[in-house]
Amino acid sequence: MNLTVQSGNISVGPAQPAGQQINNIYLVNSNESFSVSVKPIDSVTQLPLGHVQWGTWRWTSNVTLYTLPSFNRQGFLVTNGSSRTNANLTAVAVTITNLGINGTGMFMLNICLSSSNNQYNIMVLSSAILVANDKSIIATDPQGFSSNITSQGNFDALNASNQLEITRALLYNYLLSIGMPLISDMILVKGGSSTIVALFEVDPLPSNVATAVSTLLSNPNAVSSLTFVSVNINTRSYSVPDSSSNNTNSSGDSGSNNLPIILEVTIPVGTALVAAIAAIIAYVVYTKLAAANSVAPMANAASLSTSNVELIQHQPFSFTASSAHPLNVHVTTLFNPSPSTATQPYLIPIQ
């Protein structure tokens, strides 16, 4: 039995290559020279092409700094006469040499490869590059990072849409903009089904860490695609406050309620309890001492007379009336509740 199958017309056009960076540059010094390499791939299958060059044409390149949606750092791309675009036929890749970035922070490169016959154009967005004044003091091993930020976000969706590196650069530059003293690179890892965890290291000495944390918690949606949930800086944990708990006060002044509330979950509860008990004990002791050293309230001065004084006298007790001030009684001894010698005379007015 012979079967014949006839298909419809199939259109076959020229290949549409795309590109993929193959040597990710993660950390360089400001103005340090580096090279980037791009491997041409098939835009449909994402598989590498068998050749990097056909015929006699060559690749030319145009490299610029990528403009992030926000939190762009000041800086510019450094190129010089020694920059070259080289096609490596063995590695099937195109390398752009002797590039540099003048500035500090996290940057990305827009790489455009064009064939000299104007048939092919490949656009590639590089990985995020951390540029430092001195990369030797920048921590790069995530195993030693003691700080992290947990955010609501879809890690898989960002990765599939090539937005993960953009998000990493945005978050890093945002932390720099609020004064967080970062001393490391940053990596993003998948926390759960809907969380993303950023790992990094913070200098424990600067005093502006608290201000940076307060700013971060007051605006949990500062970075697009992320919503901050919790923050851990140098093993000290903070939680983003619930916005529904910020109610206006009785005077109607809601301005103070907009201040960020930082919840330090590492403060020992026992310490606060001991302090409260100590305050109560101190108050009780104070009130008893005050009562023991005070004079009992006297009767209305209008009802006092010499007979009243005689009724409460206790030896030694005496009173004299001055001719110059016949309405004052000079008391030399008081007792309350038992006889005690007064430290100074007391004048009791009598009317």
Coordinates of C-alpha atoms in Angstrom, one line a residue:
M1 CA 0.0 0.0 0.0
N2 CA 1.3 3.4 -1.0
L3 CA 0.2 6.5 0.8
T4 CA 0.8 10.0 -0.7
V5 CA 0.5 13.0 1.5
Q6 CA 0.5 16.4 0.0
S7 CA 1.0 19.5 2.3
G8 CA 0.1 23.0 1.7
N9 CA 2.5 25.7 0.6
I10 CA 5.4 26.3 3.0
S11 CA 7.1 29.7 2.9
V12 CA 10.8 29.6 3.7
G13 CA 12.5 32.9 4.4
P14 CA 15.9 33.9 5.5
A15 CA 16.9 33.1 9.1
Q16 CA 16.2 35.7 11.7
P17 CA 19.1 35.5 14.2
A18 CA 19.0 36.7 17.7
G19 CA 21.8 37.0 20.2
Q20 CA 22.9 35.7 23.6
Q21 CA 25.6 37.1 25.8
I22 CA 28.1 34.3 26.7
N23 CA 30.5 36.0 29.1
N24 CA 28.6 37.8 31.8
I25 CA 30.5 40.7 33.3
Y26 CA 29.3 41.1 36.9
L27 CA 31.9 43.4 38.6
V28 CA 34.5 45.9 37.2
N29 CA 36.2 49.0 38.5
S30 CA 35.2 52.4 37.1
N31 CA 37.0 53.0 33.8
E32 CA 38.3 49.4 33.8
S33 CA 38.5 47.9 30.3
F34 CA 36.4 44.8 29.6
S35 CA 35.0 42.9 26.6
V36 CA 31.6 41.4 25.9
S37 CA 30.9 38.4 23.7
V38 CA 27.6 37.6 21.9
K39 CA 26.7 34.3 20.3
P40 CA 24.2 34.5 17.4
I41 CA 21.2 32.1 18.0
D42 CA 18.1 31.3 16.1
S43 CA 15.2 33.6 17.2
V44 CA 12.7 30.7 17.0
T45 CA 14.5 27.7 18.4
Q46 CA 17.0 29.7 20.6
L47 CA 19.7 27.3 19.4
P48 CA 23.1 28.5 18.4
L49 CA 23.7 29.0 14.7
G50 CA 26.3 26.8 12.9
H51 CA 28.2 29.8 11.6
V52 CA 28.8 33.3 12.8
Q53 CA 29.5 34.7 9.4
W54 CA 28.6 33.9 5.8
G55 CA 30.2 35.1 2.6
T56 CA 32.5 38.1 2.7
W57 CA 30.4 40.4 5.0
R58 CA 31.5 41.3 8.5
W59 CA 29.8 42.3 11.8
T60 CA 29.9 45.8 13.1
S61 CA 28.7 46.8 16.6
N62 CA 27.2 49.7 18.4
V63 CA 27.2 49.6 22.2
T64 CA 25.5 52.1 24.5
L65 CA 24.4 52.2 28.1
Y66 CA 20.9 50.9 28.6
T67 CA 18.4 53.3 30.2
L68 CA 16.7 51.7 33.1
P69 CA 13.0 52.5 33.8
S70 CA 14.2 54.4 36.9
F71 CA 17.1 54.8 39.3
N72 CA 19.7 55.3 36.6
R73 CA 23.1 56.0 37.9
Q74 CA 25.2 58.8 36.6
G75 CA 27.9 57.5 34.2
F76 CA 28.9 57.0 30.6
L77 CA 30.4 54.4 28.4
V78 CA 34.1 54.7 27.7
T79 CA 35.4 53.6 24.3
N80 CA 38.6 54.4 22.6
G81 CA 40.4 53.8 19.4
S82 CA 41.5 50.3 20.4
S83 CA 37.9 49.0 20.7
R84 CA 37.3 46.2 18.1
T85 CA 34.5 44.0 16.9
N86 CA 35.9 40.5 16.3
A87 CA 34.1 37.5 14.9
N88 CA 35.4 34.3 16.5
L89 CA 34.7 31.6 13.9
T90 CA 35.7 28.8 16.2
A91 CA 33.6 29.9 19.2
V92 CA 30.8 31.1 16.8
A93 CA 30.7 34.4 18.7
V94 CA 31.2 38.1 18.2
T95 CA 33.4 39.9 20.8
I96 CA 33.5 43.7 21.4
T97 CA 36.7 44.6 23.1
N98 CA 38.0 47.5 25.3
L99 CA 34.9 48.9 26.8
G100 CA 34.6 50.7 30.1
I101 CA 32.1 52.5 32.3
N102 CA 32.8 55.8 34.1
G103 CA 30.6 55.8 37.2
T104 CA 29.5 53.7 40.1
G105 CA 26.4 51.6 40.6
M106 CA 24.8 48.9 38.4
F107 CA 24.6 49.4 34.6
M108 CA 23.5 47.4 31.6
L109 CA 24.6 47.5 28.0
N110 CA 22.6 47.7 24.8
I111 CA 24.5 45.8 22.2
C112 CA 23.6 46.0 18.5
L113 CA 25.3 43.8 15.9
S114 CA 24.8 44.6 12.3
S115 CA 26.0 42.7 9.2
S116 CA 28.0 44.8 6.7
N117 CA 25.6 43.7 4.0
N118 CA 22.7 45.2 6.1
Q119 CA 20.9 41.8 6.1
Y120 CA 21.1 41.0 9.8
N121 CA 20.6 43.0 13.0
I122 CA 21.0 41.5 16.4
M123 CA 19.9 43.3 19.6
V124 CA 21.2 42.0 22.9
L125 CA 20.7 43.4 26.4
S126 CA 23.7 42.5 28.6
S127 CA 23.6 41.3 32.2
A128 CA 23.7 43.9 34.9
I129 CA 27.3 45.1 35.6
L130 CA 28.3 46.4 39.0
V131 CA 30.8 49.2 38.7
A132 CA 32.8 50.1 41.9
N133 CA 35.6 52.4 42.8
D134 CA 37.5 49.5 44.2
K135 CA 36.2 46.1 43.4
S136 CA 38.7 44.4 45.7
I137 CA 36.5 45.4 48.7
I138 CA 33.2 44.2 47.2
A139 CA 31.9 40.9 48.5
T140 CA 30.9 38.5 45.7
D141 CA 30.2 35.2 47.5
P142 CA 26.5 35.0 48.3
Q143 CA 27.2 32.3 50.9
G144 CA 28.5 35.0 53.1
F145 CA 25.8 37.6 52.6
S146 CA 24.0 38.4 55.8
S147 CA 21.3 40.7 54.5
N148 CA 18.3 40.1 52.3
I149 CA 15.0 41.6 51.1
T150 CA 11.9 39.3 50.5
S151 CA 9.5 40.7 48.0
Q152 CA 6.3 39.6 46.3
G153 CA 7.0 39.0 42.7
N154 CA 7.0 36.4 39.9
F155 CA 10.5 35.1 39.5
D156 CA 9.7 32.8 36.6
A157 CA 7.8 35.4 34.7
L158 CA 10.6 38.0 35.0
N159 CA 13.2 35.4 34.0
A160 CA 11.2 34.3 30.9
S161 CA 10.7 37.8 29.7
N162 CA 14.4 38.8 30.3
Q163 CA 13.4 41.3 32.9
L164 CA 15.2 39.7 35.8
E165 CA 18.5 41.4 35.3
I166 CA 16.7 44.8 34.9
T167 CA 14.9 44.2 38.2
R168 CA 18.3 43.4 39.9
A169 CA 19.8 46.6 38.6
L170 CA 16.7 48.6 39.6
L171 CA 16.8 47.2 43.2
Y172 CA 20.5 47.7 43.6
N173 CA 20.5 51.3 42.4
Y174 CA 17.4 52.0 44.5
L175 CA 19.2 50.9 47.7
L176 CA 22.1 53.1 46.8
S177 CA 19.8 56.1 46.2
I178 CA 18.3 55.8 49.7
G179 CA 21.7 55.6 51.3
M180 CA 22.1 51.9 52.0
P181 CA 25.8 51.3 52.4
L182 CA 26.1 48.2 50.1
I183 CA 29.5 46.4 50.1
S184 CA 28.7 43.5 47.8
D185 CA 27.1 42.4 44.6
M186 CA 23.5 41.3 44.6
I187 CA 21.8 38.1 43.4
L188 CA 18.1 37.4 43.1
V189 CA 16.7 33.9 43.9
K190 CA 13.3 32.4 43.8
G191 CA 11.9 32.3 47.4
G192 CA 8.5 30.7 46.9
S193 CA 5.7 30.5 44.3
S194 CA 5.3 34.3 44.5
T195 CA 8.3 35.7 46.3
I196 CA 11.7 36.8 45.2
V197 CA 14.7 37.1 47.6
A198 CA 17.5 39.6 47.1
L199 CA 20.8 38.6 48.8
F200 CA 23.5 41.2 49.5
E201 CA 25.9 42.6 52.2
V202 CA 25.7 45.9 54.1
D203 CA 28.4 47.7 55.9
P204 CA 27.6 47.3 59.7
L205 CA 29.3 50.5 60.8
P206 CA 27.6 53.4 59.1
S207 CA 24.8 55.1 61.1
N208 CA 22.6 55.8 58.1
V209 CA 21.5 52.1 57.8
A210 CA 18.4 52.9 60.0
T211 CA 17.4 55.8 57.9
A212 CA 17.7 53.7 54.7
V213 CA 15.6 50.9 56.2
S214 CA 13.0 53.4 57.3
T215 CA 12.8 54.8 53.8
L216 CA 12.6 51.3 52.2
L217 CA 9.8 50.2 54.5
S218 CA 7.8 53.4 54.0
N219 CA 7.5 52.7 50.2
P220 CA 7.3 49.0 49.6
N221 CA 6.4 49.5 45.9
A222 CA 9.3 51.7 45.0
V223 CA 10.8 49.1 42.6
S224 CA 8.6 48.0 39.7
S225 CA 7.6 44.3 39.7
L226 CA 8.5 44.0 43.4
T227 CA 6.5 44.6 46.6
F228 CA 8.8 44.5 49.7
V229 CA 7.5 42.2 52.5
S230 CA 10.4 41.9 54.9
V231 CA 13.9 43.1 55.3
N232 CA 16.9 41.5 57.1
I233 CA 19.9 43.8 57.5
N234 CA 23.0 42.3 59.2
T235 CA 20.8 39.6 60.9
R236 CA 18.4 42.2 62.2
S237 CA 14.9 41.7 60.8
Y238 CA 12.2 44.3 60.0
S239 CA 8.7 43.9 58.6
V240 CA 6.7 46.2 56.3
P241 CA 4.0 47.8 58.5
D242 CA 0.3 47.1 57.6
S243 CA -1.1 50.2 56.0
S244 CA -4.5 49.5 57.5
S245 CA -3.1 50.0 61.1
N246 CA -2.3 53.7 60.4
N247 CA -5.4 55.4 61.7
T248 CA -5.8 59.2 62.1
N249 CA -5.6 60.6 65.6
S250 CA -8.3 62.4 67.6
S251 CA -7.1 65.9 66.6
G252 CA -7.5 65.0 62.9
D253 CA -3.8 65.4 62.2
S254 CA -2.9 62.5 60.0
G255 CA 0.5 63.7 59.0
S256 CA 2.3 61.9 61.8
N257 CA 0.6 58.7 60.9
N258 CA 2.3 58.6 57.5
L259 CA 5.7 58.0 59.2
P260 CA 7.1 54.5 58.7
I261 CA 6.7 52.1 61.6
I262 CA 9.7 49.8 61.9
L263 CA 9.0 46.5 63.7
E264 CA 12.3 45.0 65.0
V265 CA 11.4 41.4 65.7
T266 CA 14.8 40.7 67.2
I267 CA 14.3 42.8 70.4
P268 CA 13.9 40.4 73.3
V269 CA 10.4 40.5 74.8
G270 CA 11.8 39.7 78.2
T271 CA 13.9 42.9 78.3
A272 CA 10.8 45.0 77.8
L273 CA 8.9 43.1 80.5
V274 CA 11.7 43.5 83.0
A275 CA 11.8 47.2 82.3
A276 CA 8.0 47.5 82.9
I277 CA 8.2 45.7 86.2
A278 CA 11.1 47.8 87.4
A279 CA 9.1 50.9 86.7
I280 CA 6.1 49.7 88.7
I281 CA 8.3 48.8 91.7
A282 CA 10.0 52.2 91.6
Y283 CA 6.7 54.0 91.5
V284 CA 5.3 52.0 94.5
V285 CA 8.5 52.7 96.6
Y286 CA 8.3 56.4 95.7
T287 CA 4.7 56.8 96.8
K288 CA 5.3 55.1 100.1
L289 CA 8.4 57.2 100.9
A290 CA 6.5 60.3 100.0
A291 CA 3.6 59.4 102.3
A292 CA 6.0 58.7 105.2
N293 CA 7.7 62.1 104.9
S294 CA 4.6 64.3 104.4
V295 CA 2.6 66.2 106.9
A296 CA -1.1 65.3 107.1
P297 CA -3.5 67.9 105.8
M298 CA -4.5 70.4 108.3
A299 CA -8.0 71.7 109.1
N300 CA -9.3 74.8 107.6
A301 CA -7.2 77.7 108.9
A302 CA -10.4 79.7 109.7
S303 CA -11.4 77.0 112.3
L304 CA -8.1 76.9 114.2
S305 CA -7.8 78.3 117.7
T306 CA -5.5 77.9 120.7
S307 CA -7.8 75.2 122.1
N308 CA -7.3 73.2 118.9
V309 CA -3.5 73.4 119.3
E310 CA -3.7 72.2 122.9
L311 CA -5.8 69.2 121.9
I312 CA -3.1 67.8 119.6
Q313 CA 0.0 68.8 121.7
H314 CA 2.5 66.1 122.6
Q315 CA 5.6 66.7 124.7
P316 CA 7.8 68.3 123.7
F317 CA 5.3 70.7 122.1
S318 CA 4.9 74.5 122.7
F319 CA 3.5 77.5 121.0
T320 CA 4.0 81.2 121.5
A321 CA 2.3 84.2 120.0
S322 CA 4.3 87.2 119.0
S323 CA 3.0 90.6 119.9
A324 CA 3.9 91.9 116.5
H325 CA 2.0 89.1 114.8
P326 CA -0.7 88.0 117.3
L327 CA -2.4 86.0 114.6
N328 CA 0.5 83.6 114.0
V329 CA 1.4 80.7 116.3
H330 CA 5.1 79.7 116.4
V331 CA 5.2 75.9 116.4
T332 CA 8.6 74.5 117.4
T333 CA 7.8 70.8 117.3
L334 CA 5.6 68.7 115.0
F335 CA 4.8 65.0 114.9
N336 CA 3.3 62.9 112.2
P337 CA 2.4 60.2 113.1
S338 CA 4.8 60.2 116.1
P339 CA 6.7 63.0 117.9
S340 CA 9.7 64.4 116.0
T341 CA 11.6 67.6 116.3
A342 CA 11.0 70.0 113.4
T343 CA 14.0 71.0 111.4
Q344 CA 12.7 74.6 111.1
P345 CA 9.9 76.7 112.7
Y346 CA 6.5 76.5 111.1
L347 CA 4.0 79.4 111.2
I348 CA 0.3 78.4 111.4
P349 CA -2.0 81.3 110.7
I350 CA -4.9 81.7 113.1
Q351 CA -7.9 83.9 112.3

